[in-house]
Short mmCIF file of C-alpha atoms and ligand atoms in Angstrom, two decimals:
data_model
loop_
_atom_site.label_atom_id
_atom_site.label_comp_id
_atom_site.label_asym_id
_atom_site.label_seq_id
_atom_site.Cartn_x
_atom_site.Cartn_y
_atom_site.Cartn_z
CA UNK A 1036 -39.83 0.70 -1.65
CA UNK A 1037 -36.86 -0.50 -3.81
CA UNK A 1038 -35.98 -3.65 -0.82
CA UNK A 1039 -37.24 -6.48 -3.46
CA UNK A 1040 -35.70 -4.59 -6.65
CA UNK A 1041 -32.39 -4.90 -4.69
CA UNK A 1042 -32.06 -7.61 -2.79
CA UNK A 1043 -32.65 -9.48 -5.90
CA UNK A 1044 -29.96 -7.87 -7.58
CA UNK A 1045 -27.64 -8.80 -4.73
CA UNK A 1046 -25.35 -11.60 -6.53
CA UNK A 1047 -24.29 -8.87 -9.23
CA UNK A 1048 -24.29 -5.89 -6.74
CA UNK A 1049 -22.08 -7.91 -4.08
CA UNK A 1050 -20.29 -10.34 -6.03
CA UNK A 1051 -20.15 -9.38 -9.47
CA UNK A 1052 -21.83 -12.71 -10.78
CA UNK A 1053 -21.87 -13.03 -14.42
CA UNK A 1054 -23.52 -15.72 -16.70
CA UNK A 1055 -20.46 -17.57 -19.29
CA UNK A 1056 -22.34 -19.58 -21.68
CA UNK A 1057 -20.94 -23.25 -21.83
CA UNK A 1058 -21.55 -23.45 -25.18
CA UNK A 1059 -18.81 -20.92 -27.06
CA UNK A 1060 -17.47 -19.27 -23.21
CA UNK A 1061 -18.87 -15.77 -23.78
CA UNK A 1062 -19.42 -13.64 -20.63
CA UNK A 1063 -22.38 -12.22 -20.03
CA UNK A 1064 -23.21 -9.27 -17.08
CA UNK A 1065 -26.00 -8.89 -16.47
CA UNK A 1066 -26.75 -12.93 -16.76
CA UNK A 1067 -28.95 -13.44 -19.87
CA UNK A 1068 -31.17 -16.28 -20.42
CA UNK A 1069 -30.14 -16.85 -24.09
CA UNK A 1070 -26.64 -16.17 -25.75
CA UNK A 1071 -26.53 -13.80 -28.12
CA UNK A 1072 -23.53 -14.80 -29.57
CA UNK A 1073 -24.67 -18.31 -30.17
CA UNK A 1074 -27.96 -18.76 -28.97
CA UNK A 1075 -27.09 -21.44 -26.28
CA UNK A 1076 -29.33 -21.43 -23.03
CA UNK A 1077 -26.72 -23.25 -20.53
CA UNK A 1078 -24.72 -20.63 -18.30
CA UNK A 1079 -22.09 -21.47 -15.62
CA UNK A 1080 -22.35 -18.59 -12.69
CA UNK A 1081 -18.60 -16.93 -12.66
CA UNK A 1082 -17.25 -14.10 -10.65
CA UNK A 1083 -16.02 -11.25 -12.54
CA UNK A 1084 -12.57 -10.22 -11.50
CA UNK A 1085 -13.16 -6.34 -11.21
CA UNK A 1086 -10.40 -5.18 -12.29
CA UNK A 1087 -9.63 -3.37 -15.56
CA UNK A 1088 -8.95 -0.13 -17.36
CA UNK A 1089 -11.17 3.15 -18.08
CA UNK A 1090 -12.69 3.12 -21.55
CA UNK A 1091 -14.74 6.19 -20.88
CA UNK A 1092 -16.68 8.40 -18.07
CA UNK A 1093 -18.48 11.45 -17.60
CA UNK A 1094 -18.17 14.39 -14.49
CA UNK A 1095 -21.86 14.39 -13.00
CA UNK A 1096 -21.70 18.18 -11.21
CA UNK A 1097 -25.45 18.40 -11.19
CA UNK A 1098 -26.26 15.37 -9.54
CA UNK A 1099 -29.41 13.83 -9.14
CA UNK A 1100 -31.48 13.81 -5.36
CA UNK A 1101 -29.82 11.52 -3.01
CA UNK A 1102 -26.24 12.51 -4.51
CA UNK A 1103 -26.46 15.98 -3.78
CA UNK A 1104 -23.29 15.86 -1.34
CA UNK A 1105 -21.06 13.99 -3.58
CA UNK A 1106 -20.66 16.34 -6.80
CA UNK A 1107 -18.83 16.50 -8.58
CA UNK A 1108 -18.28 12.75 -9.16
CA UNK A 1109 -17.64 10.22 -12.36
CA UNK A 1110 -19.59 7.51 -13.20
CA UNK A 1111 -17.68 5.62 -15.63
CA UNK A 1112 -17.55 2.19 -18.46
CA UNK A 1113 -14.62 -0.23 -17.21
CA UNK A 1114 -13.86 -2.79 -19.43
CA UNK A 1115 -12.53 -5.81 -17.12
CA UNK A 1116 -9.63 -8.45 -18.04
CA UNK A 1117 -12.32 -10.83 -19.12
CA UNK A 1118 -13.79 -8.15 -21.39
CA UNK A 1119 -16.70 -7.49 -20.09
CA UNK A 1120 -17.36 -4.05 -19.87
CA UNK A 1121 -19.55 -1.95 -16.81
CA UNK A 1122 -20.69 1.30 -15.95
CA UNK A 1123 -20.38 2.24 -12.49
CA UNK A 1124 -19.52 5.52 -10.03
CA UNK A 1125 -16.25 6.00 -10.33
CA UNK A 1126 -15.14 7.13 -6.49
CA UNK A 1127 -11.62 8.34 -4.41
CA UNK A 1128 -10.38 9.57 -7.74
CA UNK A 1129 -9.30 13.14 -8.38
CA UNK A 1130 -11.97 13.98 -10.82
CA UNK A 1131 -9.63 16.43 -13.25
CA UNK A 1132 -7.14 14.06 -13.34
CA UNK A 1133 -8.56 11.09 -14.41
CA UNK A 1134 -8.28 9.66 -17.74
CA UNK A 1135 -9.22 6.86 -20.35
CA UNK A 1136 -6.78 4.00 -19.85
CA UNK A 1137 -6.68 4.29 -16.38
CA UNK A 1138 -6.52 1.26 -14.20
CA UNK A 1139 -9.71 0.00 -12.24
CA UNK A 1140 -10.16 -2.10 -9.20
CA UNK A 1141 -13.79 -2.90 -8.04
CA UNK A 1142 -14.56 -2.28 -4.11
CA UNK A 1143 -17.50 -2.68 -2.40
CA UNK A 1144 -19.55 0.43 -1.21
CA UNK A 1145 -22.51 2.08 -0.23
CA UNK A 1146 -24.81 2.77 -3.49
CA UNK A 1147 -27.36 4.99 -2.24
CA UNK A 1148 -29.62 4.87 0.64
CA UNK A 1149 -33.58 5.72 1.69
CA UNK A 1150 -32.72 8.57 3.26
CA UNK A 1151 -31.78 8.79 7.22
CA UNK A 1152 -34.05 5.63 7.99
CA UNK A 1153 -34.32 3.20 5.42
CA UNK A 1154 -32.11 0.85 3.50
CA UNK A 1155 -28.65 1.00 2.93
CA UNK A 1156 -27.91 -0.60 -0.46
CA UNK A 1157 -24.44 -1.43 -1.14
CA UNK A 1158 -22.36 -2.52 -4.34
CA UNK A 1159 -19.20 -2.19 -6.55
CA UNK A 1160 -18.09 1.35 -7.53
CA UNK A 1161 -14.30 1.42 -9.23
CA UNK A 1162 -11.70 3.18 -7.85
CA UNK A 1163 -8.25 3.69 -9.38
CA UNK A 1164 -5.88 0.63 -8.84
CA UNK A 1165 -2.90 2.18 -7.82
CA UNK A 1166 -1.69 -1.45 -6.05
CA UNK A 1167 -3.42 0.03 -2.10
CA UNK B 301 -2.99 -26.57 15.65
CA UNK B 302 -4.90 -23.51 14.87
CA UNK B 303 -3.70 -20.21 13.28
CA UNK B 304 -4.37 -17.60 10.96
CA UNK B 305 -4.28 -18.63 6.97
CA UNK B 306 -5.02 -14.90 5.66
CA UNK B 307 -5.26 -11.38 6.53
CA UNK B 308 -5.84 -8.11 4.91
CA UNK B 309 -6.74 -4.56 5.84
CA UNK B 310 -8.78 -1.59 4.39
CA UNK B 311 -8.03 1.79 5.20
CA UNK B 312 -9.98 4.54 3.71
CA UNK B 313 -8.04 6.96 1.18
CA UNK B 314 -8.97 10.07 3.20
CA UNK B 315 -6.51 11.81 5.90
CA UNK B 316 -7.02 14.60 7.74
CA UNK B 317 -4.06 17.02 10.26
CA UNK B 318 -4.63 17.53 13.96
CA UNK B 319 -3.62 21.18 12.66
CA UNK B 320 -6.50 20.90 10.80
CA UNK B 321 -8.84 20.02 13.58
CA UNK B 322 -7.22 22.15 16.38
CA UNK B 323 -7.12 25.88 14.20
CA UNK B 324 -11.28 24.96 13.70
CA UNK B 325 -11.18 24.93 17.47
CA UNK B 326 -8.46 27.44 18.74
CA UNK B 327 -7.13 24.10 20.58
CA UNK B 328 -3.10 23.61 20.63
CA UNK B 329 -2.34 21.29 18.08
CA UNK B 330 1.60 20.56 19.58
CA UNK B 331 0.02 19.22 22.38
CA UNK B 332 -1.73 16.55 20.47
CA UNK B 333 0.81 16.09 18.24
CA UNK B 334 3.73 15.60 20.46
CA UNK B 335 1.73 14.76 23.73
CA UNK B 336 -0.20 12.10 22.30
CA UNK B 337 2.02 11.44 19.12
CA UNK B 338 -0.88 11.92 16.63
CA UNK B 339 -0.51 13.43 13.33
CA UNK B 340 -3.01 13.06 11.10
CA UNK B 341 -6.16 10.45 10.70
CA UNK B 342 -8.34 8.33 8.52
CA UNK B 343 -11.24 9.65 7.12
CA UNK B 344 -13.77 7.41 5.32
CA UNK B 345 -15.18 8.91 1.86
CA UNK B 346 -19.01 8.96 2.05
CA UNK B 347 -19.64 6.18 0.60
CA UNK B 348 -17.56 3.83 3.44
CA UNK B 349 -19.10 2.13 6.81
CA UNK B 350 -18.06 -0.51 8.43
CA UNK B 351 -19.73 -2.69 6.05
CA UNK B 352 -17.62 -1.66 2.80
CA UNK B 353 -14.59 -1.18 4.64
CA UNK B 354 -15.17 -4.97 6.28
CA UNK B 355 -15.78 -6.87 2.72
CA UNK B 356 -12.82 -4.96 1.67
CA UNK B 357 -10.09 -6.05 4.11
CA UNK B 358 -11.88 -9.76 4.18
CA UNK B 359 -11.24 -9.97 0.27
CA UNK B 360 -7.78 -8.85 0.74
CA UNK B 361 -7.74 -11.75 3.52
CA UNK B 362 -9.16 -14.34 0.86
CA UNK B 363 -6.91 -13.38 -1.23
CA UNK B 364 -3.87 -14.28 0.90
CA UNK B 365 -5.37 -17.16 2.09
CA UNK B 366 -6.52 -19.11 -1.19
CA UNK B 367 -9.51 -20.77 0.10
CA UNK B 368 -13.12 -20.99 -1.15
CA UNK B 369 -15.26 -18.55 0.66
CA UNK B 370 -17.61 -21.42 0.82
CA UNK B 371 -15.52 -23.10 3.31
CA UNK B 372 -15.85 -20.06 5.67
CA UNK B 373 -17.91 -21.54 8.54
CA UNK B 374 -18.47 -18.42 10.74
CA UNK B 375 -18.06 -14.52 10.21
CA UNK B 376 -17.31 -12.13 13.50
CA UNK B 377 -18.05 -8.39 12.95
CA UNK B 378 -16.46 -6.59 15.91
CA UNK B 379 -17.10 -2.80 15.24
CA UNK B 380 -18.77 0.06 17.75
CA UNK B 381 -20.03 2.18 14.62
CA UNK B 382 -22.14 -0.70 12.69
CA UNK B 383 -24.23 0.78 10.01
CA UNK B 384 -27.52 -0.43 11.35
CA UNK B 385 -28.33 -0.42 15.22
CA UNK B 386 -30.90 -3.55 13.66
CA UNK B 387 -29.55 -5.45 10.67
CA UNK B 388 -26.16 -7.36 11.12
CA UNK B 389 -23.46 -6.22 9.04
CA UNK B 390 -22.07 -9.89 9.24
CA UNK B 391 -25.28 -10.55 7.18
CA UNK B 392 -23.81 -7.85 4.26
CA UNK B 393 -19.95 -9.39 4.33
CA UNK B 394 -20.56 -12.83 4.56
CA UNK B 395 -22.85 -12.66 1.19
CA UNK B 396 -20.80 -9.86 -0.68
CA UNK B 397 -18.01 -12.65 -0.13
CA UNK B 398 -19.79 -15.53 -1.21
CA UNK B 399 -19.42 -17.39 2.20
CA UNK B 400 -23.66 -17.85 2.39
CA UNK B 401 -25.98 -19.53 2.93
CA UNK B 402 -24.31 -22.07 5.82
CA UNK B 403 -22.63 -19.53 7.49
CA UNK B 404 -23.24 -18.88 11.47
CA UNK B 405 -22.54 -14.71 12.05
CA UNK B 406 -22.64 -12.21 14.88
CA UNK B 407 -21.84 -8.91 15.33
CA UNK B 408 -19.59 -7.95 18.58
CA UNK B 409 -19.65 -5.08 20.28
CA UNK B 410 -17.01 -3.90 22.90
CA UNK B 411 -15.73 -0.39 22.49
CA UNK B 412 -12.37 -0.42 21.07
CA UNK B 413 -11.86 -5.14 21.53
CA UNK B 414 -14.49 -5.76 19.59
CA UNK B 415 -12.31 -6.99 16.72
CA UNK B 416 -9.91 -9.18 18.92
CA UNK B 417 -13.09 -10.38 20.28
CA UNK B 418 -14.16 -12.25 16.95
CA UNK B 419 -10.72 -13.40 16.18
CA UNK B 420 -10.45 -14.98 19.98
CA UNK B 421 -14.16 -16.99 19.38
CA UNK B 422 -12.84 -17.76 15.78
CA UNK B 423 -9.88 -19.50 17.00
CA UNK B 424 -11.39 -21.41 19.78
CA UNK B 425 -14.57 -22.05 17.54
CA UNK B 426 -11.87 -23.89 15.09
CA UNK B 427 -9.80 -25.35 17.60
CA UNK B 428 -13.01 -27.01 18.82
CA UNK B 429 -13.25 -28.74 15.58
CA UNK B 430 -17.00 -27.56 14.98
CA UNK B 431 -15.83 -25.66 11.64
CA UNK B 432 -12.82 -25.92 9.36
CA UNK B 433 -12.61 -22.09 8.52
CA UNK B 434 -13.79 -18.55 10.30
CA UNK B 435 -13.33 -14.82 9.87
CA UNK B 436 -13.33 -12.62 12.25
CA UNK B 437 -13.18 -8.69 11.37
CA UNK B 438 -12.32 -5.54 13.74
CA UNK B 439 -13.63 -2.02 12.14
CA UNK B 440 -14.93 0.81 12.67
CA UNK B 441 -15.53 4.34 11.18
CA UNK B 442 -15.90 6.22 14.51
CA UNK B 443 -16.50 9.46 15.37
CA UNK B 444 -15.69 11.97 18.13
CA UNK B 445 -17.63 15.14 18.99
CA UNK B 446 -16.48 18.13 17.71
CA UNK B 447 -13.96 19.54 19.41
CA UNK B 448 -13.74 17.05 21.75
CA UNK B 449 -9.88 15.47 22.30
CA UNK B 450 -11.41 12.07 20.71
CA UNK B 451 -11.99 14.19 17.56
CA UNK B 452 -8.19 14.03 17.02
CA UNK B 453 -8.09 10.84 16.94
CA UNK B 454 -11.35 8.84 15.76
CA UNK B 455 -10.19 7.34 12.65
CA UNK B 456 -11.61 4.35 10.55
CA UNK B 457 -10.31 1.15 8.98
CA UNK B 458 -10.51 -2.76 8.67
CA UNK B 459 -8.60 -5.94 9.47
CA UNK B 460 -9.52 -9.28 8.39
CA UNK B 461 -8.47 -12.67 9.33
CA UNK B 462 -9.34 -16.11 8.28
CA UNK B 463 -8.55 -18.88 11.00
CA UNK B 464 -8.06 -22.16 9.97
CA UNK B 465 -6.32 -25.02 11.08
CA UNK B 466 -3.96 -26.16 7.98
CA UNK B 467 -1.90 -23.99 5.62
CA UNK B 468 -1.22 -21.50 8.54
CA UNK B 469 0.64 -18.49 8.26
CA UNK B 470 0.64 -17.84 12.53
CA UNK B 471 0.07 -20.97 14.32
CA UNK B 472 -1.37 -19.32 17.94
CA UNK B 473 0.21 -20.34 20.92
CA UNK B 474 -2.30 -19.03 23.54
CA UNK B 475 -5.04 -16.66 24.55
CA UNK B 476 -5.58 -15.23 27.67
CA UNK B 477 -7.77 -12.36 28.78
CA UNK B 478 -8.38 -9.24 31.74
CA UNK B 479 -11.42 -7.78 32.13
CA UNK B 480 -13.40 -5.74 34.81
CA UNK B 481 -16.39 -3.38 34.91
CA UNK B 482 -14.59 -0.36 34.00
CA UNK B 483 -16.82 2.67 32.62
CA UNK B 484 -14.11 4.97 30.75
CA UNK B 485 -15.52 5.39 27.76
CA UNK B 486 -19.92 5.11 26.76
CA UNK B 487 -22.36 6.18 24.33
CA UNK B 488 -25.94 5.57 25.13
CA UNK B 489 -28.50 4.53 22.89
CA UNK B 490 -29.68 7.33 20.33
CA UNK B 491 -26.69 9.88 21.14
CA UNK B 492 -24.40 10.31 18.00
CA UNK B 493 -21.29 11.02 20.21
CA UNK B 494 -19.30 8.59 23.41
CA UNK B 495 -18.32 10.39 26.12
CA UNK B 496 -15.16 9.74 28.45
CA UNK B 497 -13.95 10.17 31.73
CA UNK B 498 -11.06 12.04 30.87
CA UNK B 499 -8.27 10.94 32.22
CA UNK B 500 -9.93 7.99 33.93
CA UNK B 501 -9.36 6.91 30.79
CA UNK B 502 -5.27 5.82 31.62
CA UNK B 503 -3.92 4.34 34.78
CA UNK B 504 -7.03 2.91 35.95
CA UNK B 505 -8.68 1.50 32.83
CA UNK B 506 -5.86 1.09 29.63
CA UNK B 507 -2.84 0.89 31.33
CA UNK B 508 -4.64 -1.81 33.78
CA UNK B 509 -6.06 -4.00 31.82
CA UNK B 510 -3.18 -3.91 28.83
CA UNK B 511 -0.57 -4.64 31.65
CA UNK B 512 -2.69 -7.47 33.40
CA UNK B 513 -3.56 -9.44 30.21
CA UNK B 514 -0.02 -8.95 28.85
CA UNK B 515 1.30 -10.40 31.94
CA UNK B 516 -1.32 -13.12 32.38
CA UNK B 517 -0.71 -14.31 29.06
CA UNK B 518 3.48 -14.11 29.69
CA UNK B 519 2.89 -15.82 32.98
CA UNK B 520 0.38 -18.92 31.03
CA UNK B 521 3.26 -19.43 28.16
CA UNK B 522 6.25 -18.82 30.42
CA UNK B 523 7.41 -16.39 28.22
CA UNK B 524 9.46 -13.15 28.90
CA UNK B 525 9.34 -9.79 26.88
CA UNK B 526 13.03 -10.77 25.34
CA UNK B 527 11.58 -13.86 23.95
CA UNK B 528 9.09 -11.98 21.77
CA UNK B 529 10.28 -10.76 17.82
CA UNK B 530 7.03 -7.98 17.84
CA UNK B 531 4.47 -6.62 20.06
CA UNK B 532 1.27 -5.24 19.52
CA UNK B 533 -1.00 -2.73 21.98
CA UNK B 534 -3.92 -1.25 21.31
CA UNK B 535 -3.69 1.70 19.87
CA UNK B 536 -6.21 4.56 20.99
CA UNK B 537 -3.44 7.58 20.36
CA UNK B 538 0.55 7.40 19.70
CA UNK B 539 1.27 7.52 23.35
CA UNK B 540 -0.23 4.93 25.29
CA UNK B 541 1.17 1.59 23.66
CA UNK B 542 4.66 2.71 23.48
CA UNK B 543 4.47 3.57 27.26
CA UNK B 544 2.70 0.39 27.90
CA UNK B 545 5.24 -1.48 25.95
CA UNK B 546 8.37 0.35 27.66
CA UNK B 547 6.87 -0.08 31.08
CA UNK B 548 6.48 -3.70 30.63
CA UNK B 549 9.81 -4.15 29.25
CA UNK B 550 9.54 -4.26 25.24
CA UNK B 551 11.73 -2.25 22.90
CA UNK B 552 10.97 -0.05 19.88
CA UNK B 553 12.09 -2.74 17.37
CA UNK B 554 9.50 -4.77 18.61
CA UNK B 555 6.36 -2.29 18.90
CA UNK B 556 7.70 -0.14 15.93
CA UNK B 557 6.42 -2.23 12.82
CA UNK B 558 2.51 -2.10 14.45
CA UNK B 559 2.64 0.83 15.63
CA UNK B 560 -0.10 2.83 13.02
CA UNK B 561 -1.38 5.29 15.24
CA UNK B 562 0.60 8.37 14.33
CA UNK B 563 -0.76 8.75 11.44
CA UNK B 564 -3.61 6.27 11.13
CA UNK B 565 -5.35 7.42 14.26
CA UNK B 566 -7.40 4.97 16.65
CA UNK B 567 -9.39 2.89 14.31
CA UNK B 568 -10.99 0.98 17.53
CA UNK B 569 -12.12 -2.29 16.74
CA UNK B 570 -9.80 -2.28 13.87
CA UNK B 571 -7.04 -0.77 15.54
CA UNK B 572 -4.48 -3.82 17.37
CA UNK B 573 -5.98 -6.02 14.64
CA UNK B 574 -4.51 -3.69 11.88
CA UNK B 575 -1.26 -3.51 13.69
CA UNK B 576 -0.80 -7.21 13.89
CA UNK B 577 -1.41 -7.01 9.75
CA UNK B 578 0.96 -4.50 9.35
CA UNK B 579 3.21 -6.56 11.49
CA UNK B 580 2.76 -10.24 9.82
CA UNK B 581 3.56 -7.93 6.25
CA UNK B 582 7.48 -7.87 8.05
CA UNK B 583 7.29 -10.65 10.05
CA UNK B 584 9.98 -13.67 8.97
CA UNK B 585 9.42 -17.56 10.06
CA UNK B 586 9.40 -18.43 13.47
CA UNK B 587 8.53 -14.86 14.87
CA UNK B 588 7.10 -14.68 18.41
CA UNK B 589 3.55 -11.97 18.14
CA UNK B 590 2.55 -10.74 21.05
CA UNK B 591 -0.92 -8.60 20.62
CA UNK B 592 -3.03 -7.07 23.42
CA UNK B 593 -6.54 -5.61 22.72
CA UNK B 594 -7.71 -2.84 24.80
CA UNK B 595 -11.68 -2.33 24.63
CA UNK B 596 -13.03 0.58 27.25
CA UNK B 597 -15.80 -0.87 29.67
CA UNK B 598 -13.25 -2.80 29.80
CA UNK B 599 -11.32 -5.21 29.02
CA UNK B 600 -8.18 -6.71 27.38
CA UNK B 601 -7.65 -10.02 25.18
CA UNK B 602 -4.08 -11.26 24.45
CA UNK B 603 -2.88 -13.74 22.17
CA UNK B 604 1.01 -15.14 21.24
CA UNK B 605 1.61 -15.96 17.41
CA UNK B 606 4.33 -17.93 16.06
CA UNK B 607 4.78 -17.26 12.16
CA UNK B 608 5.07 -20.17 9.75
CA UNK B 609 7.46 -20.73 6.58
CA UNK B 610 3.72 -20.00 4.42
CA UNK B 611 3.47 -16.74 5.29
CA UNK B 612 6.35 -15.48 3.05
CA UNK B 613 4.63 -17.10 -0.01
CA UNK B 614 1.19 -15.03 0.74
CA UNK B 615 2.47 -11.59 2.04
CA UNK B 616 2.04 -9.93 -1.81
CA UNK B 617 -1.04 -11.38 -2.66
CA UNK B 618 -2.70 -8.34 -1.67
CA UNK B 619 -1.74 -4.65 -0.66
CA UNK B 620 0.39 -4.47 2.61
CA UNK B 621 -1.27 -2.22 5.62
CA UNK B 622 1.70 0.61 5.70
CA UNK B 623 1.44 0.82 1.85
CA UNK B 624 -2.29 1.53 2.18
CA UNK B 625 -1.39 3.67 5.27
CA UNK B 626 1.82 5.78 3.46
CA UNK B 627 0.97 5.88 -0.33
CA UNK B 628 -2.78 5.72 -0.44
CA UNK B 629 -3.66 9.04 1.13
CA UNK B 630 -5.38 12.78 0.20
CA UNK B 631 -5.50 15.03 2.93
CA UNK B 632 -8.80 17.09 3.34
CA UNK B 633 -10.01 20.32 5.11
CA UNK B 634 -12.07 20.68 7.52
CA UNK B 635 -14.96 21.71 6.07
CA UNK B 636 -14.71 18.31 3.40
CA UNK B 637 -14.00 16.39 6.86
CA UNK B 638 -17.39 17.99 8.29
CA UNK B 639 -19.09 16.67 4.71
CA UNK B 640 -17.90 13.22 4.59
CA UNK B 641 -19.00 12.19 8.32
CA UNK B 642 -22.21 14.03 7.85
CA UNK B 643 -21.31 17.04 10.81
CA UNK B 644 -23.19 19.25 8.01
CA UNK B 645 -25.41 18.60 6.06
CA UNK B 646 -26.51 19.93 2.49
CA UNK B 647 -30.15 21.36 2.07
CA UNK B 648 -32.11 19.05 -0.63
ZN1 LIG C 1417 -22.76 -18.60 -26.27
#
């Protein structure tokens, strides 16, 4: 039963809630409880922007149980405007013609789910930001 | 006064041709295409429901409307195809937007009016002073049976609109409404398809209720089709609203800026909602909106909007509908179609 795992994990899922540290402004995602660029312990709770460019991804074509029906499909690292950099699925892109560099928009989707009954979880997965 | 502050809509990247459908089927496509006025449809990938494509269109909506979703006071999910038959979906947009914890939600249901529904309560829920702010939301990712005529035409997508009573960018006029006990259209519980009653499904049940909420509503603001800039019908093919529209005396140039369908398909809940987005992305100051909701069971809502001076400053803060609709599009087969809304399904 992943319900607890995830619903914990909801304000970074949903909203892309990151931890900047008050002390020298770093952004941190996932929120840590100490800096480690300066050790400070004080965070302010900001919302990443979700939007940035490709700095590298992979084509999954053997997928793993639960993503069966979606190969061939990239997961990806986007490094946002603030410069914080994520990994996430990378979805409604032409997987042979996507490239490093390419712009990124964050949208909110459906993760995975417990198979025909149980939980849906959702969260961000990038797609290319082509202004739509 | 009360109004709209921001909109936005989502529509899925995925389109597929009535040619497409109708050679799976041996069915004539020409008939659908140029007796109905469909061409092609939104498909959503499979990782869209009416959950994704709802936060989606509401951030474009927050966007244009420059609030803090904290301020949001209420959230209205009209959809017929809501992920879970027991879990709100208003639960799932209200926190992916940041509008929780003091946030009062409920999912509507009325076939195809279940959007217009949430924007109607949002309005008077405002106007009643209770809360400053409200969204209400119209989608749907619906689905027809195979080979069944509603299989040309079951499309998905997402309009969002904050109401609010300062900053508007549509200050509403009125709301008026036509309903009746009506069965066109049904789906019961634990059966993945509706069925219809054919063609039931015009004179006495859209063409009805359309007509007598559009002339209610005329009749309440003294108001004639001339004095009206745009016009907006539900849309549940290419056909029916421009006949509706022409019978009750409203030109092209009016209906033509909302008017998705053709190649957007009936996105139900979403589907008069998304053509009064695409129309407010056109609209100048001082425009007259007309919009009439059709929902089968059944029932019509219809609302007059007069645009504000505002709602040139917001227009490009976030994607425009027809942009979404023209440029934003992949057209699949079949057999991808089949995949993506789970028709077949891949052994484990
Ligand atoms: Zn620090």
């Amino acid at each position: 039963m992943q319900v607890p795992r995830f619903w914990r994990e909801i304000p970074r899922y949903y909203r892309l809630e990151a931890a900047a540290c008050v002390q020298c402004d770093a952004i941190h995602f996932p929120p840590r409880k100490i800096c480690p660029s300066c050790g400070a312990n004080a965070f302010e709770t900001v919302r990443l922007s979700g939007r940035g460019a490709l700095t590298t991804f992979t084509i999954i074509r053997t997928p793993p149980s639960g993503f069966t029906d979606q190969a061939p499909y990239a997961v990806g690292i986007v490094e946002l405007d603030e410069g914080v950099r994520l990994m996430a699925q990378i979805t409604d892109c032409d997987v042979d013609t996507l490239k490093t560099g390419d712009r990124m928009i964050a949208k909110f989707r459906r993760i995975r789910e417990e198979g025909r009954t149980g939980v849906i979880m959702y969260g961000y997965k990038f797609v290319p930001d082509v202004g739509v | 006064m009360v109004g709209i502050v921001g909109y936005g809509t989502q529509i899925p990247r995925y389109r597929i041709r009535v040619e497409d459908i109708a050679s799976v089927w041996g069915a004539d496509a020409p008939s659908y295409k140029r007796g109905l006025n469909l061409n092609e449809k939104s498909v959503p990938g499979p990782d869209e429901d009416t959950a994704t494509l709802s936060v989606n269109a509401a951030r474009n909506a927050l966007l244009r409307a420059g609030i803090d979703p904290q301020l949001i006071g209420a959230v209205y999910v009209g959809s017929e195809s809501h992920p879970y038959a027991v879990k709100p979906t208003g639960t799932i947009v209200s926190e992916a937007l940041g509008a929780c914890p003091r946030v009062h939600t409920a999912d509507l249901e009325f076939a195809c009016k279940a959007g217009t529904e949430g924007l109607f309560i949002a309005l008077h829920e405002v106007q009643s002073g209770v809360i400053t702010h409200a969204l209400a939301i119209g989608a749907d990712t619906s689905q027809g049976a195979p080979g069944d005529a509603l299989e040309y035409s079951a499309a998905a997508g997402a309009a969002a609109f904050i109401v609010g009573s300062e900053d508007l960018i549509a200050e509403l006029l009125t709301t008026d409404v036509y309903m009746t006990d009506t069965a066109d259209f049904w789906r019961r519980e634990h059966t993945p398809y509706p069925e219809h009653g054919g063609r039931f499904t015009g004179v006495p049940a859209y063409f009805r209720h359309v007509t007598g909420a559009a002339k209610a509503i005329m009749d309440r603001a003294e108001m004639a089709p001339e004095d009206f800039d745009y016009c907006i019908f539900h849309q549940p093919n290419g056909k029916f609203p421009v006949q509706v529209a022409r019978k009750l005396g409203f030109t092209e140039e009016q209906w033509a800026p909302g008017l998705l369908s053709p190649t957007l398909g009936n996105t139900y809940s979403g589907s008069s909602p998304m053509g009064l987005a695409a129309t407010l992305d056109v609209a100048n100051p001082g425009a007259h909106i007309l919009l009439v909701s059709y929902g089968s069971g059944a029932g019509s809502d219809a609302f007059i909007f007069r645009t504000t001076e505002r709602l040139s400053d917001v227009r490009d803060r976030a994607p425009h509908t027809r942009t979404q609709l023209d440029e934003y599009r992949v057209h699949i087969p079949y057999g991808t179609y089949a995949k993506f809304r789970r028709k077949i399904l891949k052994a484990e």
